[in-house]
Amino acid sequence: MSVEILTYAALGARLNISAAAARALARRLHLPRSLSDDGKALVSVDLAEVRHTPQPPAGHRVGEAAQLRALIVTLQAEVAQLEARAAGHRADFEYERERADRLMAELLQAAAETTAARAAAARLEGEVAALRTALRTGSSTENHGHSARRVGHLAASLVEADRKAAGG
């Protein structure tokens, strides 16, 4: 525990660091400073208490920086590829979405046509049943004329339903 009074250059030499690094260390550790007669700064320091491990020279960091730059370039290229792939997937999604919308519209149209066809079929079945009932109950001339009109209406209904089903 002997306190020594050293210049920044001498402190740097003892710790294997530069004078500027020794000055930064003295400031960081809040070591007491004073001025010598020749105007140089002196630092009071107990070297046994200073635990300082010098950093590797800056030359080693240059290699690491180059590796990191290369990694950044590689990652940027990957990001660009992923963005392009995502744009392709987005286009596929939009196409399939439009296709699903078209199919849904067709399905709704087909369901409406099916419902209309079932209603027409039920109406026609009712008319056929009424005609059969009329034919069984009697064969008078009046009934025969009425049945003939109903058969004509039934034929017209069938032709109309067929035209609707054909789309025109």
N, CA and C atoms as an extended XYZ file, in Angstrom:
504
Properties=species:S:1:pos:R:3:atomname:S:1:resname:S:1:resid:I:1 pbc="F F F"
N         0.806       -1.170        0.000 N   MET     1
C         0.000        0.000        0.000 CA  MET     1
C         0.862        1.251        0.000 C   MET     1
N         1.726        1.301       -0.917 N   SER     2
C         2.543        2.507       -0.998 CA  SER     2
C         1.983        3.395       -2.103 C   SER     2
N         1.745        4.621       -1.774 N   VAL     3
C         1.208        5.579       -2.729 CA  VAL     3
C         2.375        6.201       -3.475 C   VAL     3
N         2.284        6.212       -4.777 N   GLU     4
C         3.327        6.794       -5.626 CA  GLU     4
C         2.747        7.989       -6.358 C   GLU     4
N         3.597        8.937       -6.631 N   ILE     5
C         3.189       10.104       -7.409 CA  ILE     5
C         3.872        9.983       -8.764 C   ILE     5
N         3.041        9.815       -9.799 N   LEU     6
C         3.556        9.550      -11.143 CA  LEU     6
C         2.930       10.498      -12.162 C   LEU     6
N         3.663       10.702      -13.244 N   THR     7
C         3.072       11.437      -14.381 CA  THR     7
C         2.205       10.449      -15.159 C   THR     7
N         1.414       10.985      -16.072 N   TYR     8
C         0.562       10.090      -16.884 CA  TYR     8
C         1.415        9.140      -17.714 C   TYR     8
N         2.521        9.617      -18.225 N   ALA     9
C         3.400        8.759      -19.028 CA  ALA     9
C         3.987        7.651      -18.164 C   ALA     9
N         4.439        7.970      -16.942 N   ALA    10
C         5.016        6.959      -16.057 CA  ALA    10
C         3.944        5.949      -15.624 C   ALA    10
N         2.722        6.436      -15.340 N   LEU    11
C         1.630        5.528      -14.962 CA  LEU    11
C         1.299        4.590      -16.112 C   LEU    11
N         1.289        5.163      -17.311 N   GLY    12
C         1.031        4.340      -18.490 CA  GLY    12
C         2.091        3.281      -18.685 C   GLY    12
N         3.350        3.638      -18.464 N   ALA    13
C         4.446        2.675      -18.616 CA  ALA    13
C         4.318        1.551      -17.598 C   ALA    13
N         3.937        1.872      -16.373 N   ARG    14
C         3.794        0.852      -15.319 CA  ARG    14
C         2.636       -0.089      -15.618 C   ARG    14
N         1.561        0.426      -16.260 N   LEU    15
C         0.366       -0.399      -16.526 CA  LEU    15
C         0.325       -0.947      -17.959 C   LEU    15
N         1.361       -0.653      -18.739 N   ASN    16
C         1.425       -1.080      -20.142 CA  ASN    16
C         0.277       -0.500      -20.976 C   ASN    16
N         0.034        0.789      -20.777 N   ILE    17
C        -0.984        1.490      -21.551 CA  ILE    17
C        -0.411        2.816      -21.998 C   ILE    17
N        -1.087        3.512      -22.859 N   SER    18
C        -0.602        4.809      -23.337 CA  SER    18
C        -0.841        5.877      -22.276 C   SER    18
N        -0.166        7.025      -22.463 N   ALA    19
C        -0.316        8.137      -21.522 CA  ALA    19
C        -1.762        8.639      -21.538 C   ALA    19
N        -2.395        8.668      -22.715 N   ALA    20
C        -3.795        9.113      -22.807 CA  ALA    20
C        -4.710        8.141      -22.073 C   ALA    20
N        -4.427        6.852      -22.187 N   ALA    21
C        -5.246        5.855      -21.480 CA  ALA    21
C        -5.034        5.977      -19.977 C   ALA    21
N        -3.791        6.278      -19.550 N   ALA    22
C        -3.502        6.462      -18.122 CA  ALA    22
C        -4.258        7.677      -17.597 C   ALA    22
N        -4.326        8.739      -18.383 N   ARG    23
C        -5.063        9.945      -17.984 CA  ARG    23
C        -6.554        9.617      -17.841 C   ARG    23
N        -7.126        8.879      -18.811 N   ALA    24
C        -8.542        8.500      -18.742 CA  ALA    24
C        -8.801        7.617      -17.529 C   ALA    24
N        -7.875        6.708      -17.234 N   LEU    25
C        -8.030        5.827      -16.074 CA  LEU    25
C        -8.008        6.637      -14.782 C   LEU    25
N        -7.082        7.619      -14.688 N   ALA    26
C        -6.989        8.452      -13.482 CA  ALA    26
C        -8.272        9.241      -13.282 C   ALA    26
N        -8.841        9.729      -14.351 N   ARG    27
C       -10.116       10.452      -14.244 CA  ARG    27
C       -11.231        9.512      -13.816 C   ARG    27
N       -11.288        8.340      -14.428 N   ARG    28
C       -12.346        7.374      -14.119 CA  ARG    28
C       -12.289        6.913      -12.669 C   ARG    28
N       -11.075        6.743      -12.131 N   LEU    29
C       -10.904        6.285      -10.748 CA  LEU    29
C       -10.888        7.446       -9.747 C   LEU    29
N       -11.024        8.661      -10.263 N   HIS    30
C       -11.019        9.860       -9.413 CA  HIS    30
C        -9.759        9.920       -8.525 C   HIS    30
N        -8.610        9.660       -9.158 N   LEU    31
C        -7.338        9.721       -8.425 CA  LEU    31
C        -6.942       11.185       -8.199 C   LEU    31
N        -6.371       11.481       -7.038 N   PRO    32
C        -5.961       12.866       -6.775 CA  PRO    32
C        -4.838       13.290       -7.722 C   PRO    32
N        -4.970       14.515       -8.269 N   ARG    33
C        -3.988       15.037       -9.211 CA  ARG    33
C        -3.426       16.363       -8.696 C   ARG    33
N        -2.231       16.623       -9.147 N   SER    34
C        -1.588       17.900       -8.818 CA  SER    34
C        -0.646       18.261       -9.962 C   SER    34
N        -0.084       19.469       -9.915 N   LEU    35
C         0.845       19.909      -10.957 CA  LEU    35
C         2.274       19.918      -10.409 C   LEU    35
N         3.213       19.506      -11.245 N   SER    36
C         4.625       19.550      -10.856 CA  SER    36
C         5.171       20.950      -11.144 C   SER    36
N         6.440       21.183      -10.774 N   ASP    37
C         7.061       22.493      -11.002 CA  ASP    37
C         7.211       22.796      -12.485 C   ASP    37
N         7.365       21.729      -13.280 N   ASP    38
C         7.530       21.973      -14.718 CA  ASP    38
C         6.192       22.003      -15.460 C   ASP    38
N         5.065       21.918      -14.763 N   GLY    39
C         3.729       22.047      -15.353 CA  GLY    39
C         3.088       20.735      -15.757 C   GLY    39
N         3.738       19.606      -15.492 N   LYS    40
C         3.161       18.309      -15.835 CA  LYS    40
C         2.227       17.868      -14.723 C   LYS    40
N         1.173       17.120      -15.106 N   ALA    41
C         0.219       16.619      -14.118 CA  ALA    41
C         0.817       15.415      -13.412 C   ALA    41
N         0.629       15.362      -12.105 N   LEU    42
C         1.072       14.232      -11.295 CA  LEU    42
C        -0.150       13.574      -10.678 C   LEU    42
N        -0.106       12.251      -10.601 N   VAL    43
C        -1.231       11.487      -10.063 CA  VAL    43
C        -0.742       10.702       -8.874 C   VAL    43
N        -1.500       10.771       -7.765 N   SER    44
C        -1.183        9.961       -6.581 CA  SER    44
C        -1.952        8.654       -6.725 C   SER    44
N        -1.199        7.543       -6.764 N   VAL    45
C        -1.841        6.257       -7.018 CA  VAL    45
C        -1.179        5.158       -6.219 C   VAL    45
N        -1.996        4.214       -5.713 N   ASP    46
C        -1.498        3.000       -5.085 CA  ASP    46
C        -1.677        1.904       -6.128 C   ASP    46
N        -0.599        1.486       -6.765 N   LEU    47
C        -0.682        0.526       -7.869 CA  LEU    47
C        -1.218       -0.831       -7.424 C   LEU    47
N        -1.101       -1.145       -6.148 N   ALA    48
C        -1.612       -2.433       -5.669 CA  ALA    48
C        -3.140       -2.454       -5.703 C   ALA    48
N        -3.757       -1.286       -5.581 N   GLU    49
C        -5.219       -1.226       -5.566 CA  GLU    49
C        -5.821       -1.025       -6.952 C   GLU    49
N        -5.020       -0.615       -7.904 N   VAL    50
C        -5.527       -0.397       -9.259 CA  VAL    50
C        -5.572       -1.740       -9.980 C   VAL    50
N        -6.765       -2.138      -10.317 N   ARG    51
C        -6.945       -3.393      -11.062 CA  ARG    51
C        -7.316       -3.017      -12.495 C   ARG    51
N        -6.322       -2.985      -13.321 N   HIS    52
C        -6.559       -2.578      -14.698 CA  HIS    52
C        -5.933       -3.605      -15.626 C   HIS    52
N        -6.739       -4.092      -16.552 N   THR    53
C        -6.215       -4.989      -17.587 CA  THR    53
C        -6.312       -4.237      -18.904 C   THR    53
N        -5.196       -4.057      -19.565 N   PRO    54
C        -5.218       -3.290      -20.814 CA  PRO    54
C        -6.023       -4.007      -21.898 C   PRO    54
N        -6.700       -3.224      -22.709 N   GLN    55
C        -7.461       -3.759      -23.835 CA  GLN    55
C        -6.500       -4.126      -24.950 C   GLN    55
N        -6.876       -5.074      -25.784 N   PRO    56
C        -5.997       -5.413      -26.907 CA  PRO    56
C        -5.844       -4.210      -27.835 C   PRO    56
N        -4.734       -4.141      -28.532 N   PRO    57
C        -4.512       -3.018      -29.449 CA  PRO    57
C        -5.647       -2.894      -30.462 C   PRO    57
N        -5.791       -1.700      -30.983 N   ALA    58
C        -6.892       -1.417      -31.906 CA  ALA    58
C        -6.801       -2.239      -33.190 C   ALA    58
N        -5.651       -2.714      -33.538 N   GLY    59
C        -5.487       -3.513      -34.758 CA  GLY    59
C        -6.325       -4.776      -34.735 C   GLY    59
N        -6.480       -5.378      -33.581 N   HIS    60
C        -7.287       -6.595      -33.480 CA  HIS    60
C        -8.761       -6.267      -33.692 C   HIS    60
N        -9.165       -5.108      -33.250 N   ARG    61
C       -10.568       -4.710      -33.410 CA  ARG    61
C       -10.895       -4.431      -34.871 C   ARG    61
N        -9.908       -4.028      -35.645 N   VAL    62
C       -10.147       -3.755      -37.060 CA  VAL    62
C       -10.597       -5.039      -37.754 C   VAL    62
N        -9.964       -6.153      -37.433 N   GLY    63
C       -10.357       -7.439      -38.019 CA  GLY    63
C       -11.768       -7.818      -37.616 C   GLY    63
N       -12.106       -7.565      -36.352 N   GLU    64
C       -13.459       -7.867      -35.891 CA  GLU    64
C       -14.469       -6.979      -36.592 C   GLU    64
N       -14.116       -5.719      -36.787 N   ALA    65
C       -15.025       -4.793      -37.472 CA  ALA    65
C       -15.266       -5.244      -38.907 C   ALA    65
N       -14.214       -5.711      -39.565 N   ALA    66
C       -14.377       -6.193      -40.940 CA  ALA    66
C       -15.293       -7.409      -40.974 C   ALA    66
N       -15.126       -8.303      -39.997 N   GLN    67
C       -16.005       -9.479      -39.928 CA  GLN    67
C       -17.447       -9.065      -39.683 C   GLN    67
N       -17.626       -8.093      -38.791 N   LEU    68
C       -18.984       -7.624      -38.499 CA  LEU    68
C       -19.607       -6.942      -39.712 C   LEU    68
N       -18.800       -6.168      -40.444 N   ARG    69
C       -19.322       -5.536      -41.665 CA  ARG    69
C       -19.746       -6.588      -42.683 C   ARG    69
N       -18.930       -7.629      -42.825 N   ALA    70
C       -19.271       -8.709      -43.758 CA  ALA    70
C       -20.551       -9.409      -43.313 C   ALA    70
N       -20.689       -9.611      -42.018 N   LEU    71
C       -21.908      -10.231      -41.490 CA  LEU    71
C       -23.120       -9.343      -41.747 C   LEU    71
N       -22.956       -8.044      -41.569 N   ILE    72
C       -24.057       -7.107      -41.829 CA  ILE    72
C       -24.474       -7.166      -43.294 C   ILE    72
N       -23.505       -7.193      -44.192 N   VAL    73
C       -23.810       -7.266      -45.621 CA  VAL    73
C       -24.562       -8.557      -45.923 C   VAL    73
N       -24.114       -9.668      -45.342 N   THR    74
C       -24.773      -10.959      -45.545 CA  THR    74
C       -26.207      -10.921      -45.023 C   THR    74
N       -26.391      -10.369      -43.837 N   LEU    75
C       -27.731      -10.295      -43.258 CA  LEU    75
C       -28.634       -9.377      -44.069 C   LEU    75
N       -28.095       -8.278      -44.588 N   GLN    76
C       -28.897       -7.394      -45.427 CA  GLN    76
C       -29.335       -8.105      -46.704 C   GLN    76
N       -28.459       -8.919      -47.271 N   ALA    77
C       -28.823       -9.686      -48.470 CA  ALA    77
C       -29.928      -10.686      -48.140 C   ALA    77
N       -29.826      -11.336      -46.991 N   GLU    78
C       -30.868      -12.274      -46.567 CA  GLU    78
C       -32.195      -11.564      -46.352 C   GLU    78
N       -32.145      -10.387      -45.758 N   VAL    79
C       -33.377       -9.614      -45.537 CA  VAL    79
C       -34.010       -9.268      -46.880 C   VAL    79
N       -33.202       -8.871      -47.852 N   ALA    80
C       -33.728       -8.535      -49.183 CA  ALA    80
C       -34.374       -9.756      -49.821 C   ALA    80
N       -33.738      -10.922      -49.684 N   GLN    81
C       -34.317      -12.155      -50.230 CA  GLN    81
C       -35.632      -12.492      -49.542 C   GLN    81
N       -35.669      -12.352      -48.229 N   LEU    82
C       -36.904      -12.651      -47.492 CA  LEU    82
C       -38.011      -11.672      -47.848 C   LEU    82
N       -37.670      -10.418      -48.049 N   GLU    83
C       -38.679       -9.444      -48.463 CA  GLU    83
C       -39.226       -9.780      -49.839 C   GLU    83
N       -38.360      -10.206      -50.759 N   ALA    84
C       -38.813      -10.601      -52.096 CA  ALA    84
C       -39.713      -11.828      -52.012 C   ALA    84
N       -39.323      -12.785      -51.190 N   ARG    85
C       -40.135      -13.989      -51.014 CA  ARG    85
C       -41.492      -13.634      -50.388 C   ARG    85
N       -41.478      -12.736      -49.424 N   ALA    86
C       -42.724      -12.313      -48.774 CA  ALA    86
C       -43.637      -11.605      -49.780 C   ALA    86
N       -43.047      -10.809      -50.669 N   ALA    87
C       -43.854      -10.140      -51.694 CA  ALA    87
C       -44.496      -11.174      -52.619 C   ALA    87
N       -43.752      -12.215      -52.966 N   GLY    88
C       -44.314      -13.298      -53.788 CA  GLY    88
C       -45.452      -14.008      -53.078 C   GLY    88
N       -45.257      -14.289      -51.796 N   HIS    89
C       -46.315      -14.939      -51.018 CA  HIS    89
C       -47.538      -14.031      -50.912 C   HIS    89
N       -47.306      -12.738      -50.792 N   ARG    90
C       -48.415      -11.788      -50.699 CA  ARG    90
C       -49.214      -11.788      -52.006 C   ARG    90
N       -48.510      -11.827      -53.127 N   ALA    91
C       -49.186      -11.872      -54.427 CA  ALA    91
C       -50.013      -13.148      -54.551 C   ALA    91
N       -49.442      -14.281      -54.128 N   ASP    92
C       -50.185      -15.548      -54.150 CA  ASP    92
C       -51.421      -15.463      -53.263 C   ASP    92
N       -51.255      -14.868      -52.090 N   PHE    93
C       -52.374      -14.718      -51.164 CA  PHE    93
C       -53.484      -13.881      -51.790 C   PHE    93
N       -53.124      -12.767      -52.414 N   GLU    94
C       -54.127      -11.894      -53.029 CA  GLU    94
C       -54.856      -12.621      -54.165 C   GLU    94
N       -54.104      -13.376      -54.982 N   TYR    95
C       -54.722      -14.135      -56.076 CA  TYR    95
C       -55.716      -15.147      -55.522 C   TYR    95
N       -55.307      -15.907      -54.517 N   GLU    96
C       -56.183      -16.919      -53.931 CA  GLU    96
C       -57.391      -16.289      -53.243 C   GLU    96
N       -57.195      -15.128      -52.660 N   ARG    97
C       -58.310      -14.426      -52.010 CA  ARG    97
C       -59.355      -14.007      -53.048 C   ARG    97
N       -58.900      -13.462      -54.179 N   GLU    98
C       -59.819      -13.082      -55.248 CA  GLU    98
C       -60.529      -14.309      -55.808 C   GLU    98
N       -59.797      -15.386      -55.949 N   ARG    99
C       -60.377      -16.634      -56.453 CA  ARG    99
C       -61.450      -17.155      -55.495 C   ARG    99
N       -61.165      -17.096      -54.201 N   ALA   100
C       -62.142      -17.543      -53.204 CA  ALA   100
C       -63.384      -16.650      -53.226 C   ALA   100
N       -63.189      -15.346      -53.424 N   ASP   101
C       -64.336      -14.437      -53.518 CA  ASP   101
C       -65.207      -14.765      -54.729 C   ASP   101
N       -64.551      -15.041      -55.870 N   ARG   102
C       -65.318      -15.417      -57.074 CA  ARG   102
C       -66.079      -16.720      -56.842 C   ARG   102
N       -65.412      -17.707      -56.235 N   LEU   103
C       -66.081      -18.988      -55.979 CA  LEU   103
C       -67.248      -18.824      -55.004 C   LEU   103
N       -67.083      -17.960      -54.007 N   MET   104
C       -68.158      -17.721      -53.052 CA  MET   104
C       -69.357      -17.088      -53.750 C   MET   104
N       -69.098      -16.138      -54.654 N   ALA   105
C       -70.195      -15.508      -55.399 CA  ALA   105
C       -70.917      -16.547      -56.253 C   ALA   105
N       -70.149      -17.419      -56.917 N   GLU   106
C       -70.753      -18.482      -57.722 CA  GLU   106
C       -71.567      -19.432      -56.854 C   GLU   106
N       -71.048      -19.759      -55.681 N   LEU   107
C       -71.757      -20.656      -54.769 CA  LEU   107
C       -73.064      -20.032      -54.293 C   LEU   107
N       -73.040      -18.758      -53.955 N   LEU   108
C       -74.262      -18.081      -53.527 CA  LEU   108
C       -75.285      -18.027      -54.663 C   LEU   108
N       -74.808      -17.771      -55.884 N   GLN   109
C       -75.698      -17.761      -57.045 CA  GLN   109
C       -76.309      -19.132      -57.262 C   GLN   109
N       -75.486      -20.175      -57.159 N   ALA   110
C       -75.993      -21.544      -57.339 CA  ALA   110
C       -76.994      -21.899      -56.244 C   ALA   110
N       -76.742      -21.464      -55.020 N   ALA   111
C       -77.681      -21.739      -53.928 CA  ALA   111
C       -79.010      -21.037      -54.167 C   ALA   111
N       -78.962      -19.800      -54.668 N   ALA   112
C       -80.203      -19.067      -54.962 CA  ALA   112
C       -80.964      -19.749      -56.089 C   ALA   112
N       -80.243      -20.186      -57.115 N   GLU   113
C       -80.902      -20.882      -58.230 CA  GLU   113
C       -81.497      -22.209      -57.773 C   GLU   113
N       -80.790      -22.906      -56.892 N   THR   114
C       -81.302      -24.177      -56.378 CA  THR   114
C       -82.575      -23.959      -55.573 C   THR   114
N       -82.574      -22.935      -54.746 N   THR   115
C       -83.762      -22.630      -53.947 CA  THR   115
C       -84.940      -22.290      -54.855 C   THR   115
N       -84.690      -21.487      -55.891 N   ALA   116
C       -85.752      -21.129      -56.832 CA  ALA   116
C       -86.254      -22.365      -57.583 C   ALA   116
N       -85.330      -23.234      -57.978 N   ALA   117
C       -85.725      -24.454      -58.696 CA  ALA   117
C       -86.540      -25.373      -57.798 C   ALA   117
N       -86.177      -25.483      -56.531 N   ARG   118
C       -86.961      -26.314      -55.601 CA  ARG   118
C       -88.360      -25.747      -55.409 C   ARG   118
N       -88.450      -24.428      -55.303 N   ALA   119
C       -89.765      -23.804      -55.153 CA  ALA   119
C       -90.616      -24.053      -56.396 C   ALA   119
N       -90.017      -23.909      -57.586 N   ALA   120
C       -90.757      -24.159      -58.835 CA  ALA   120
C       -91.163      -25.622      -58.932 C   ALA   120
N       -90.263      -26.515      -58.535 N   ALA   121
C       -90.584      -27.945      -58.585 CA  ALA   121
C       -91.724      -28.273      -57.630 C   ALA   121
N       -91.699      -27.669      -56.444 N   ALA   122
C       -92.783      -27.920      -55.483 CA  ALA   122
C       -94.113      -27.393      -56.024 C   ALA   122
N       -94.089      -26.205      -56.657 N   ARG   123
C       -95.311      -25.640      -57.231 CA  ARG   123
C       -95.845      -26.526      -58.355 C   ARG   123
N       -94.933      -26.995      -59.213 N   LEU   124
C       -95.347      -27.854      -60.330 CA  LEU   124
C       -95.866      -29.203      -59.835 C   LEU   124
N       -95.230      -29.740      -58.790 N   GLU   125
C       -95.717      -31.002      -58.222 CA  GLU   125
C       -97.117      -30.819      -57.648 C   GLU   125
N       -97.344      -29.648      -57.044 N   GLY   126
C       -98.693      -29.357      -56.532 CA  GLY   126
C       -99.714      -29.295      -57.653 C   GLY   126
N       -99.359      -28.664      -58.770 N   GLU   127
C      -100.269      -28.585      -59.908 CA  GLU   127
C      -100.526      -29.957      -60.501 C   GLU   127
N       -99.491      -30.784      -60.614 N   VAL   128
C       -99.659      -32.148      -61.138 CA  VAL   128
C      -100.573      -32.952      -60.217 C   VAL   128
N      -100.354      -32.807      -58.911 N   ALA   129
C      -101.216      -33.531      -57.963 CA  ALA   129
C      -102.652      -33.062      -58.081 C   ALA   129
N      -102.868      -31.760      -58.273 N   ALA   130
C      -104.230      -31.240      -58.428 CA  ALA   130
C      -104.869      -31.777      -59.694 C   ALA   130
N      -104.110      -31.865      -60.762 N   LEU   131
C      -104.638      -32.418      -62.015 CA  LEU   131
C      -105.020      -33.887      -61.857 C   LEU   131
N      -104.185      -34.644      -61.207 N   ARG   132
C      -104.480      -36.068      -61.000 CA  ARG   132
C      -105.746      -36.233      -60.159 C   ARG   132
N      -105.841      -35.396      -59.154 N   THR   133
C      -107.027      -35.467      -58.300 CA  THR   133
C      -108.278      -35.116      -59.098 C   THR   133
N      -108.184      -34.101      -59.934 N   ALA   134
C      -109.339      -33.684      -60.750 CA  ALA   134
C      -109.721      -34.776      -61.736 C   ALA   134
N      -108.753      -35.456      -62.307 N   LEU   135
C      -109.033      -36.524      -63.262 CA  LEU   135
C      -109.684      -37.721      -62.573 C   LEU   135
N      -109.310      -38.001      -61.357 N   ARG   136
C      -109.885      -39.147      -60.636 CA  ARG   136
C      -111.317      -38.863      -60.187 C   ARG   136
N      -111.587      -37.654      -59.813 N   THR   137
C      -112.899      -37.339      -59.234 CA  THR   137
C      -114.012      -37.307      -60.264 C   THR   137
N      -113.751      -36.968      -61.446 N   GLY   138
C      -114.831      -36.941      -62.429 CA  GLY   138
C      -114.307      -36.633      -63.801 C   GLY   138
N      -115.183      -36.964      -64.801 N   SER   139
C      -114.748      -36.726      -66.168 CA  SER   139
C      -115.822      -35.941      -66.916 C   SER   139
N      -116.427      -35.021      -66.272 N   SER   140
C      -117.452      -34.223      -66.934 CA  SER   140
C      -116.792      -33.287      -67.932 C   SER   140
N      -117.574      -32.716      -68.795 N   THR   141
C      -117.068      -31.838      -69.844 CA  THR   141
C      -116.483      -30.562      -69.226 C   THR   141
N      -117.150      -30.055      -68.212 N   GLU   142
C      -116.647      -28.842      -67.556 CA  GLU   142
C      -115.317      -29.109      -66.877 C   GLU   142
N      -115.254      -30.228      -66.206 N   ASN   143
C      -114.019      -30.619      -65.513 CA  ASN   143
C      -112.921      -30.866      -66.531 C   ASN   143
N      -113.268      -31.425      -67.682 N   HIS   144
C      -112.298      -31.731      -68.721 CA  HIS   144
C      -111.709      -30.433      -69.288 C   HIS   144
N      -112.525      -29.422      -69.503 N   GLY   145
C      -112.044      -28.129      -70.011 CA  GLY   145
C      -111.131      -27.445      -69.015 C   GLY   145
N      -111.542      -27.510      -67.766 N   HIS   146
C      -110.714      -26.922      -66.706 CA  HIS   146
C      -109.372      -27.649      -66.614 C   HIS   146
N      -109.380      -28.947      -66.736 N   SER   147
C      -108.150      -29.744      -66.679 CA  SER   147
C      -107.252      -29.433      -67.855 C   SER   147
N      -107.828      -29.222      -69.007 N   ALA   148
C      -107.032      -28.909      -70.206 CA  ALA   148
C      -106.333      -27.562      -70.024 C   ALA   148
N      -107.054      -26.582      -69.426 N   ARG   149
C      -106.413      -25.288      -69.175 CA  ARG   149
C      -105.265      -25.444      -68.176 C   ARG   149
N      -105.504      -26.236      -67.168 N   ARG   150
C      -104.469      -26.430      -66.148 CA  ARG   150
C      -103.254      -27.127      -66.741 C   ARG   150
N      -103.482      -28.083      -67.653 N   VAL   151
C      -102.368      -28.763      -68.320 CA  VAL   151
C      -101.601      -27.756      -69.165 C   VAL   151
N      -102.292      -26.852      -69.820 N   GLY   152
C      -101.630      -25.806      -70.614 CA  GLY   152
C      -100.783      -24.894      -69.737 C   GLY   152
N      -101.353      -24.504      -68.566 N   HIS   153
C      -100.581      -23.678      -67.631 CA  HIS   153
C       -99.357      -24.425      -67.114 C   HIS   153
N       -99.571      -25.711      -66.872 N   LEU   154
C       -98.462      -26.536      -66.385 CA  LEU   154
C       -97.365      -26.618      -67.435 C   LEU   154
N       -97.722      -26.804      -68.691 N   ALA   155
C       -96.730      -26.870      -69.774 CA  ALA   155
C       -95.999      -25.533      -69.905 C   ALA   155
N       -96.743      -24.434      -69.792 N   ALA   156
C       -96.117      -23.117      -69.883 CA  ALA   156
C       -95.156      -22.902      -68.712 C   ALA   156
N       -95.548      -23.346      -67.526 N   SER   157
C       -94.674      -23.223      -66.356 CA  SER   157
C       -93.403      -24.036      -66.527 C   SER   157
N       -93.562      -25.236      -67.120 N   LEU   158
C       -92.384      -26.078      -67.352 CA  LEU   158
C       -91.422      -25.414      -68.343 C   LEU   158
N       -91.981      -24.833      -69.418 N   VAL   159
C       -91.139      -24.175      -70.421 CA  VAL   159
C       -90.433      -22.971      -69.795 C   VAL   159
N       -91.154      -22.192      -68.983 N   GLU   160
C       -90.547      -21.027      -68.330 CA  GLU   160
C       -89.442      -21.438      -67.384 C   GLU   160
N       -89.693      -22.489      -66.580 N   ALA   161
C       -88.679      -22.973      -65.648 CA  ALA   161
C       -87.453      -23.487      -66.392 C   ALA   161
N       -87.670      -24.127      -67.534 N   ASP   162
C       -86.555      -24.632      -68.344 CA  ASP   162
C       -85.729      -23.484      -68.906 C   ASP   162
N       -86.386      -22.433      -69.346 N   ARG   163
C       -85.655      -21.270      -69.869 CA  ARG   163
C       -84.833      -20.601      -68.764 C   ARG   163
N       -85.396      -20.465      -67.562 N   LYS   164
C       -84.663      -19.873      -66.439 CA  LYS   164
C       -83.431      -20.724      -66.081 C   LYS   164
N       -83.635      -22.047      -66.101 N   ALA   165
C       -82.528      -22.947      -65.758 CA  ALA   165
C       -81.421      -22.881      -66.813 C   ALA   165
N       -81.798      -22.646      -68.083 N   ALA   166
C       -80.804      -22.589      -69.160 CA  ALA   166
C       -80.072      -21.248      -69.164 C   ALA   166
N       -80.577      -20.283      -68.392 N   GLY   167
C       -79.862      -19.015      -68.276 CA  GLY   167
C       -80.358      -17.967      -69.267 C   GLY   167
N       -81.439      -18.137      -69.859 N   GLY   168
C       -81.860      -17.084      -70.775 CA  GLY   168
C       -83.288      -17.135      -70.984 C   GLY   168
